Short mmCIF file of C-alpha atoms in Angstrom, two decimals:
data_model
loop_
_atom_site.label_atom_id
_atom_site.label_comp_id
_atom_site.label_asym_id
_atom_site.label_seq_id
_atom_site.Cartn_x
_atom_site.Cartn_y
_atom_site.Cartn_z
CA MET O 184 -2.26 -10.31 52.11
CA LEU O 185 1.19 -10.26 50.55
CA PHE O 186 3.07 -6.96 50.65
CA ARG O 187 3.75 -7.21 46.94
CA SER O 188 4.10 -10.00 44.38
CA ILE O 189 6.70 -10.58 41.68
CA TRP O 190 5.43 -12.05 38.43
CA LEU O 191 7.47 -12.83 35.34
CA ASP O 192 6.44 -11.11 32.12
CA ASP O 193 7.50 -13.95 29.83
CA LEU O 194 6.72 -17.55 28.94
CA SER O 195 8.13 -20.01 26.43
CA ARG O 196 8.53 -23.74 26.04
CA GLU O 197 12.24 -23.36 26.80
CA ARG O 198 11.39 -21.86 30.19
CA LEU O 199 8.98 -24.68 30.89
CA ILE O 200 11.35 -27.47 29.90
CA SER O 201 14.87 -26.43 30.84
CA GLY O 202 15.36 -22.72 30.42
CA GLY O 203 17.69 -22.82 27.41
CA SER O 204 19.36 -19.44 27.04
CA SER O 205 16.96 -18.11 29.70
CA ARG O 206 16.49 -19.46 33.19
CA ALA O 207 13.86 -22.12 33.72
CA LEU O 208 10.59 -20.97 35.24
CA SER O 209 10.93 -23.57 38.00
CA GLU O 210 14.27 -22.01 38.98
CA LEU O 211 12.82 -18.50 39.06
CA ILE O 212 10.04 -19.78 41.31
CA SER O 213 12.37 -21.51 43.75
CA GLN O 214 15.22 -18.98 43.79
CA ASP O 215 13.79 -15.56 42.90
CA SER O 216 10.36 -15.50 44.53
CA VAL O 217 8.48 -15.41 41.22
CA VAL O 218 4.84 -16.19 42.04
CA GLY O 219 3.08 -15.66 38.72
CA VAL O 220 3.42 -15.18 34.97
CA THR O 221 1.94 -12.79 32.46
CA THR O 222 1.92 -13.35 28.71
CA ASN O 223 0.85 -11.28 25.73
CA PRO O 224 0.65 -11.72 21.95
CA ALA O 225 4.17 -10.35 21.46
CA ILE O 226 5.63 -12.82 23.97
CA PHE O 227 3.96 -15.79 22.29
CA SER O 228 4.89 -14.58 18.83
CA SER O 229 8.54 -14.41 19.80
CA ALA O 230 8.48 -17.73 21.63
CA ILE O 231 6.81 -19.77 18.89
CA SER O 232 8.51 -18.08 15.93
CA ASN O 233 12.03 -18.43 17.31
CA SER O 234 12.01 -21.88 18.89
CA PRO O 235 12.33 -25.33 17.30
CA LEU O 236 10.41 -26.84 20.22
CA TYR O 237 7.08 -25.96 18.61
CA ARG O 238 7.76 -27.31 15.12
CA GLY O 239 6.78 -30.89 15.88
CA ASP O 240 3.47 -29.85 17.36
CA ILE O 241 2.75 -27.52 14.47
CA ALA O 242 3.33 -30.38 12.03
CA THR O 243 1.19 -32.82 14.03
CA LEU O 244 -1.68 -30.37 14.43
CA ALA O 245 -1.52 -29.44 10.75
CA GLN O 246 -1.75 -33.10 9.79
CA ARG O 247 -4.90 -33.33 11.88
CA GLY O 248 -6.39 -30.58 9.71
CA LEU O 249 -6.37 -27.75 12.22
CA SER O 250 -6.40 -24.21 10.90
CA VAL O 251 -3.56 -21.78 11.60
CA GLU O 252 -5.48 -20.04 14.36
CA GLU O 253 -6.54 -23.36 15.91
CA ILE O 254 -2.89 -24.41 15.98
CA ILE O 255 -1.87 -21.17 17.69
CA THR O 256 -4.62 -21.60 20.27
CA ASP O 257 -3.48 -25.16 20.93
CA LEU O 258 0.17 -24.12 21.37
CA THR O 259 -0.50 -21.15 23.62
CA CYS O 260 -3.05 -22.97 25.75
CA ALA O 261 -0.65 -25.89 26.21
CA ASP O 262 2.10 -23.60 27.49
CA VAL O 263 -0.22 -21.68 29.80
CA THR O 264 -1.71 -24.92 31.16
CA ALA O 265 1.78 -26.25 31.92
CA ALA O 266 2.68 -22.98 33.67
CA CYS O 267 -0.54 -23.07 35.70
CA ASP O 268 0.34 -26.58 36.86
CA LEU O 269 3.85 -25.45 37.79
CA PHE O 270 2.34 -22.78 40.04
CA THR O 271 -0.19 -25.09 41.74
CA GLU O 272 1.69 -25.12 45.06
CA THR O 273 2.14 -21.33 45.00
CA HIS O 274 -1.55 -20.90 44.24
CA GLN O 275 -2.60 -23.13 47.11
CA ARG O 276 -0.11 -21.64 49.58
CA SER O 277 -1.27 -18.08 48.83
CA ARG O 278 -4.93 -19.15 49.04
CA GLY O 279 -5.49 -18.25 45.42
CA VAL O 280 -3.91 -14.81 45.49
CA ASP O 281 -0.79 -15.75 43.53
CA GLY O 282 0.38 -18.63 41.38
CA ARG O 283 -1.51 -16.95 38.56
CA VAL O 284 -0.85 -17.28 34.81
CA SER O 285 -2.44 -14.97 32.23
CA ILE O 286 -3.43 -15.58 28.63
CA GLU O 287 -4.75 -12.80 26.43
CA VAL O 288 -7.69 -12.79 24.05
CA ASP O 289 -6.89 -12.16 20.39
CA PRO O 290 -5.66 -8.53 20.23
CA ARG O 291 -7.78 -7.98 17.11
CA PHE O 292 -10.84 -8.21 19.38
CA ALA O 293 -9.82 -5.19 21.47
CA ARG O 294 -12.66 -3.12 20.00
CA ASN O 295 -15.20 -5.94 19.90
CA THR O 296 -17.06 -6.66 23.13
CA GLU O 297 -18.88 -9.82 22.07
CA ALA O 298 -15.86 -11.42 20.39
CA THR O 299 -13.80 -10.74 23.52
CA ILE O 300 -16.41 -12.36 25.77
CA SER O 301 -16.77 -15.36 23.48
CA GLN O 302 -13.05 -16.10 23.24
CA ALA O 303 -12.50 -15.46 26.95
CA ARG O 304 -15.10 -18.11 27.74
CA GLU O 305 -13.48 -20.52 25.31
CA LEU O 306 -10.00 -20.06 26.80
CA TRP O 307 -11.32 -20.34 30.36
CA GLN O 308 -13.09 -23.61 29.61
CA ARG O 309 -10.27 -25.04 27.55
CA ILE O 310 -7.43 -24.43 30.00
CA ASN O 311 -9.68 -25.20 32.98
CA ARG O 312 -7.29 -24.20 35.74
CA ALA O 313 -8.32 -22.35 38.90
CA ASN O 314 -5.18 -20.18 38.75
CA LEU O 315 -5.79 -18.89 35.23
CA LEU O 316 -6.42 -15.24 34.40
CA ILE O 317 -7.91 -14.14 31.08
CA LYS O 318 -6.37 -10.89 29.84
CA VAL O 319 -8.88 -8.39 28.50
CA PRO O 320 -7.87 -4.93 27.22
CA ALA O 321 -9.23 -1.90 29.09
CA THR O 322 -10.72 -0.32 25.99
CA MET O 323 -14.19 1.20 26.12
CA GLU O 324 -15.40 -1.97 24.39
CA GLY O 325 -13.48 -4.10 26.88
CA LEU O 326 -15.15 -2.61 29.96
CA PRO O 327 -18.56 -4.32 29.49
CA ALA O 328 -16.72 -7.55 28.65
CA ILE O 329 -14.88 -7.34 31.98
CA ARG O 330 -18.13 -6.87 33.88
CA GLN O 331 -19.81 -9.77 32.08
CA LEU O 332 -16.90 -12.18 32.54
CA ILE O 333 -16.53 -11.39 36.22
CA SER O 334 -20.27 -11.93 36.68
CA GLU O 335 -19.80 -15.39 35.12
CA GLY O 336 -17.03 -16.28 37.57
CA ILE O 337 -14.15 -15.89 35.11
CA SER O 338 -11.05 -14.37 36.68
CA VAL O 339 -9.64 -11.52 34.60
CA ASN O 340 -6.37 -9.63 34.13
CA VAL O 341 -7.35 -6.24 32.72
CA THR O 342 -4.56 -4.95 30.50
CA ILE O 343 -3.41 -1.83 28.61
CA ILE O 344 -4.41 0.72 31.27
CA PHE O 345 -2.63 4.06 30.92
CA SER O 346 -4.70 6.60 32.86
CA VAL O 347 -6.25 6.94 36.29
CA SER O 348 -9.62 7.80 34.74
CA ARG O 349 -9.68 4.54 32.77
CA TYR O 350 -8.48 2.66 35.82
CA ARG O 351 -11.49 4.01 37.73
CA GLN O 352 -13.75 2.55 35.03
CA VAL O 353 -11.91 -0.77 35.16
CA LEU O 354 -12.30 -1.06 38.92
CA ASP O 355 -15.96 -0.11 38.64
CA SER O 356 -16.48 -2.82 35.99
CA TYR O 357 -14.93 -5.40 38.31
CA ILE O 358 -17.06 -4.38 41.28
CA SER O 359 -20.20 -4.19 39.12
CA GLY O 360 -19.51 -7.70 37.85
CA LEU O 361 -19.28 -8.97 41.42
CA GLU O 362 -22.52 -7.19 42.31
CA ASP O 363 -24.24 -8.71 39.26
CA ARG O 364 -23.12 -12.12 40.42
CA LEU O 365 -24.38 -11.59 43.96
CA ALA O 366 -27.72 -10.40 42.60
CA ARG O 367 -28.11 -13.86 41.06
CA GLY O 368 -27.30 -15.52 44.38
CA LEU O 369 -23.86 -16.72 43.25
CA PRO O 370 -20.65 -16.68 45.35
CA VAL O 371 -17.85 -14.19 44.73
CA SER O 372 -15.05 -15.59 46.89
CA GLU O 373 -13.31 -17.61 44.16
CA ILE O 374 -13.00 -14.77 41.64
CA HIS O 375 -9.66 -13.00 41.31
CA SER O 376 -8.56 -10.08 39.18
CA VAL O 377 -5.65 -7.73 38.60
CA ALA O 378 -5.60 -4.42 36.76
CA SER O 379 -2.46 -4.05 34.65
CA PHE O 380 -1.42 -0.40 34.75
CA PHE O 381 1.32 0.28 32.19
CA VAL O 382 4.23 2.35 33.44
CA SER O 383 7.40 2.87 31.39
CA ARG O 384 5.64 3.70 28.12
CA VAL O 385 4.18 6.80 29.80
CA ASP O 386 7.66 8.17 30.48
CA THR O 387 8.83 7.24 26.98
CA GLU O 388 6.04 9.28 25.42
CA ILE O 389 6.09 12.24 27.81
CA ASP O 390 9.89 12.49 28.01
CA SER O 391 9.96 12.65 24.22
CA ARG O 392 7.56 15.57 24.31
CA LEU O 393 9.50 17.31 27.06
CA ARG O 394 12.71 17.05 25.04
CA SER O 395 11.25 18.39 21.81
CA GLY O 396 9.43 21.41 20.46
CA GLY O 397 8.68 24.29 22.81
CA HIS O 398 9.43 22.25 25.93
CA ALA O 399 13.06 21.40 25.23
CA SER O 400 14.64 24.61 26.55
CA SER O 401 12.53 24.84 29.69
CA ASN O 402 14.20 24.10 33.03
CA SER O 403 10.86 22.97 34.44
CA SER O 404 10.48 20.54 31.55
CA LYS O 405 13.88 19.01 32.28
CA SER O 406 12.93 18.52 35.93
CA LEU O 407 9.79 16.63 34.87
CA GLU O 408 11.62 13.96 32.88
CA GLY O 409 11.22 10.48 34.33
CA ARG O 410 8.52 11.56 36.78
CA ALA O 411 5.25 11.18 34.90
CA ALA O 412 4.98 7.39 34.87
CA LEU O 413 5.56 6.95 38.60
CA ALA O 414 3.19 9.82 39.44
CA ASN O 415 0.49 8.36 37.20
CA ALA O 416 0.80 4.89 38.73
CA ARG O 417 0.88 6.23 42.29
CA LEU O 418 -2.34 8.14 41.73
CA ALA O 419 -3.94 4.93 40.45
CA TYR O 420 -2.96 3.28 43.70
CA GLN O 421 -4.47 6.20 45.63
CA HIS O 422 -7.78 5.46 43.92
CA PHE O 423 -7.38 1.77 44.77
CA GLN O 424 -7.04 2.72 48.43
CA GLU O 425 -10.06 5.01 48.28
CA ILE O 426 -12.24 2.28 46.78
CA SER O 427 -10.91 -0.28 49.26
CA SER O 428 -12.23 1.82 52.14
CA SER O 429 -15.59 2.58 50.51
CA THR O 430 -18.90 1.27 51.82
CA ARG O 431 -19.63 -0.26 48.43
CA TRP O 432 -16.49 -2.39 48.52
CA ARG O 433 -16.73 -3.30 52.20
CA LYS O 434 -20.12 -4.93 51.57
CA LEU O 435 -18.55 -7.16 48.92
CA PHE O 436 -15.45 -7.85 51.00
CA GLU O 437 -17.56 -9.04 53.92
CA LEU O 438 -19.13 -11.57 51.55
CA GLY O 439 -15.71 -12.93 50.58
CA ALA O 440 -14.85 -10.83 47.53
CA MET O 441 -11.15 -10.40 46.74
CA PRO O 442 -9.75 -6.99 45.74
CA GLN O 443 -8.73 -6.38 42.17
CA ARG O 444 -5.03 -5.83 42.80
CA PRO O 445 -3.08 -3.15 40.90
CA LEU O 446 -0.45 -4.77 38.70
CA TRP O 447 2.43 -2.64 37.43
CA ALA O 448 3.18 -3.67 33.85
CA SER O 449 5.69 -2.43 31.28
CA THR O 450 8.23 -2.08 34.09
CA GLY O 451 11.36 -2.64 32.02
CA VAL O 452 13.20 0.68 31.74
CA LYS O 453 13.35 2.03 28.19
CA ASP O 454 15.73 4.94 28.90
CA PRO O 455 19.26 3.79 29.86
CA ALA O 456 19.70 7.00 31.86
CA TYR O 457 17.25 5.66 34.45
CA ALA O 458 18.02 3.02 37.08
CA PRO O 459 17.00 -0.35 35.60
CA GLY O 460 14.80 -1.20 38.56
CA MET O 461 13.13 2.16 39.13
CA TYR O 462 9.66 1.01 38.07
CA VAL O 463 9.92 -1.80 40.61
CA THR O 464 11.52 -0.27 43.68
CA GLU O 465 9.51 2.95 43.37
CA LEU O 466 6.14 1.20 43.10
CA ILE O 467 5.97 -1.00 46.17
CA ALA O 468 2.88 -1.07 48.36
CA PRO O 469 0.49 -3.58 49.92
CA GLU O 470 -1.64 -5.69 47.56
CA THR O 471 0.32 -4.77 44.44
CA VAL O 472 1.85 -6.97 41.77
CA ASN O 473 4.84 -6.11 39.61
CA THR O 474 5.31 -8.14 36.44
CA MET O 475 8.71 -7.78 34.85
CA PRO O 476 11.05 -9.30 32.27
CA GLU O 477 13.89 -11.42 33.58
CA ALA O 478 16.45 -8.67 32.90
CA THR O 479 14.60 -6.28 35.22
CA LEU O 480 14.24 -8.98 37.87
CA VAL O 481 18.00 -9.56 37.79
CA ALA O 482 18.77 -5.83 37.86
CA VAL O 483 16.62 -5.28 40.95
CA LYS O 484 18.16 -8.27 42.69
CA GLU O 485 21.72 -7.18 41.93
CA SER O 486 21.08 -3.56 42.92
CA GLY O 487 20.66 -4.50 46.56
CA SER O 488 17.87 -1.94 46.88
CA LYS O 489 15.90 -2.02 50.10
CA ILE O 490 12.34 -3.18 49.65
CA ARG O 491 10.17 -0.55 51.28
CA GLU O 492 6.76 1.01 50.73
CA SER O 493 7.33 3.67 48.09
CA ILE O 494 3.93 4.92 46.91
CA THR O 495 1.69 6.50 49.53
CA GLU O 496 4.22 9.08 50.72
CA HIS O 497 4.28 10.49 47.18
CA PHE O 498 0.56 11.17 46.61
CA ASN O 499 0.85 14.95 46.96
CA SER O 500 3.95 15.24 44.78
CA SER O 501 2.33 12.98 42.18
CA HIS O 502 -0.68 15.29 41.91
CA GLN O 503 1.76 18.19 41.55
CA THR O 504 3.68 16.44 38.77
CA ILE O 505 0.53 15.81 36.72
CA ALA O 506 -0.55 19.42 37.29
CA GLU O 507 2.85 20.73 36.16
CA LEU O 508 2.62 18.66 32.99
CA ALA O 509 -0.84 20.05 32.30
CA GLY O 510 0.54 23.53 32.89
CA ILE O 511 2.95 23.18 29.98
CA GLY O 512 0.36 21.62 27.70
CA ILE O 513 0.85 17.89 28.26
CA ASP O 514 -2.51 16.27 28.97
CA ILE O 515 -2.17 12.84 30.58
CA GLU O 516 -5.56 11.77 29.20
CA GLU O 517 -4.53 12.54 25.62
CA VAL O 518 -1.24 10.72 26.18
CA ALA O 519 -3.08 7.71 27.59
CA LEU O 520 -5.45 7.46 24.62
CA LYS O 521 -2.51 7.62 22.20
CA LEU O 522 -0.67 4.91 24.13
CA GLU O 523 -3.78 2.72 24.27
CA ASN O 524 -4.15 2.82 20.48
CA GLU O 525 -0.45 2.17 20.00
CA GLY O 526 -0.51 -0.62 22.56
CA ILE O 527 -3.23 -2.47 20.71
CA GLU O 528 -1.32 -2.14 17.44
CA LYS O 529 1.89 -3.33 19.10
CA PHE O 530 0.11 -6.55 20.01
CA ILE O 531 -1.75 -7.00 16.72
CA LYS O 532 1.41 -6.73 14.60
CA PRO O 533 3.34 -9.62 16.26
CA TRP O 534 0.15 -11.68 16.34
CA LEU O 535 -0.20 -11.34 12.58
CA GLN O 536 3.48 -12.22 12.22
CA LEU O 537 2.86 -15.35 14.30
CA ILE O 538 -0.02 -16.32 12.04
CA ASP O 539 2.32 -15.99 9.03
CA THR O 540 4.99 -18.09 10.78
CA VAL O 541 2.59 -20.90 11.60
CA GLU O 542 1.09 -20.73 8.13
CA ILE O 543 4.52 -21.32 6.62
CA GLY O 544 5.17 -24.23 8.98
CA ARG O 545 1.76 -25.71 8.25
CA ALA O 546 2.25 -25.40 4.49
CA HIS O 547 5.45 -27.48 4.63
CA VAL O 548 3.75 -30.49 6.21
#
């Protein structure tokens, strides 16, 4: 199993064709060890709204009578399919572990289990690539969808995870889906999954609280800045290790099941006071994935930082950090719920903007 995998958190037609103002995806694969891609509604909204490369297709699809949402599905599926094909060699070389490309269900379905399942099936069948991952949010409504999709043999990228407690539920949903599949006499060896644990947004929220109100003048509060996100993620990895050594998982593993790898998401640093690659270099361990924007990838490469395991030695201090935060009234579970709700809204808003953009383009045909 790879020590860790670098995925790019971005996709656009420019990257697929030549790179334009950004480097081409093919170049990042060959020169920077990028072995996968993640997308989200905000990424597609920016790509389609700001590029002339989509206008011809929008016009053609509109002339065929497709609705706005059908056009968006066509455009996004086309880009993801092309990216999947670009990663075919990587996928084969890694025996299915990497070379993965993710596409997310409509963010408006985040609180709707059945709609999530239905669209996930549609995207899986339409793109029809073995190295595809369907992104499903880790909401309470998303958890049964994850279990159902895994049981159907659909590989899933679980997204918007902010707490260890929710991560436990995500991992349980994955394992339960595999067990459901085995109970029907179906194989589990071809199913892959990652759990996208969001990092930097945790520090953004908690640092803001530490610097305001009754916390601002506390020396202990100052010492906690920039520590919560790494501690939270490291404790998620500790749970991953615990499950990996459990009897329940070993039974599945012996039948060919693949682990649901932790994926560190939202790894671009939001606070300029922090090293630009801190959420990469400080979260390295076996069987992990780190998806990052190109700017973060470049920053890590130029920093010359040594790539070493940087999680397991910090388990005790991570527990202490979370306990210290609780001691001054900052509850990681409450923070996580707030960030989950905000995260869904942050994806819905650009998706609605994309619908408006395509509607305008369609109306001018």
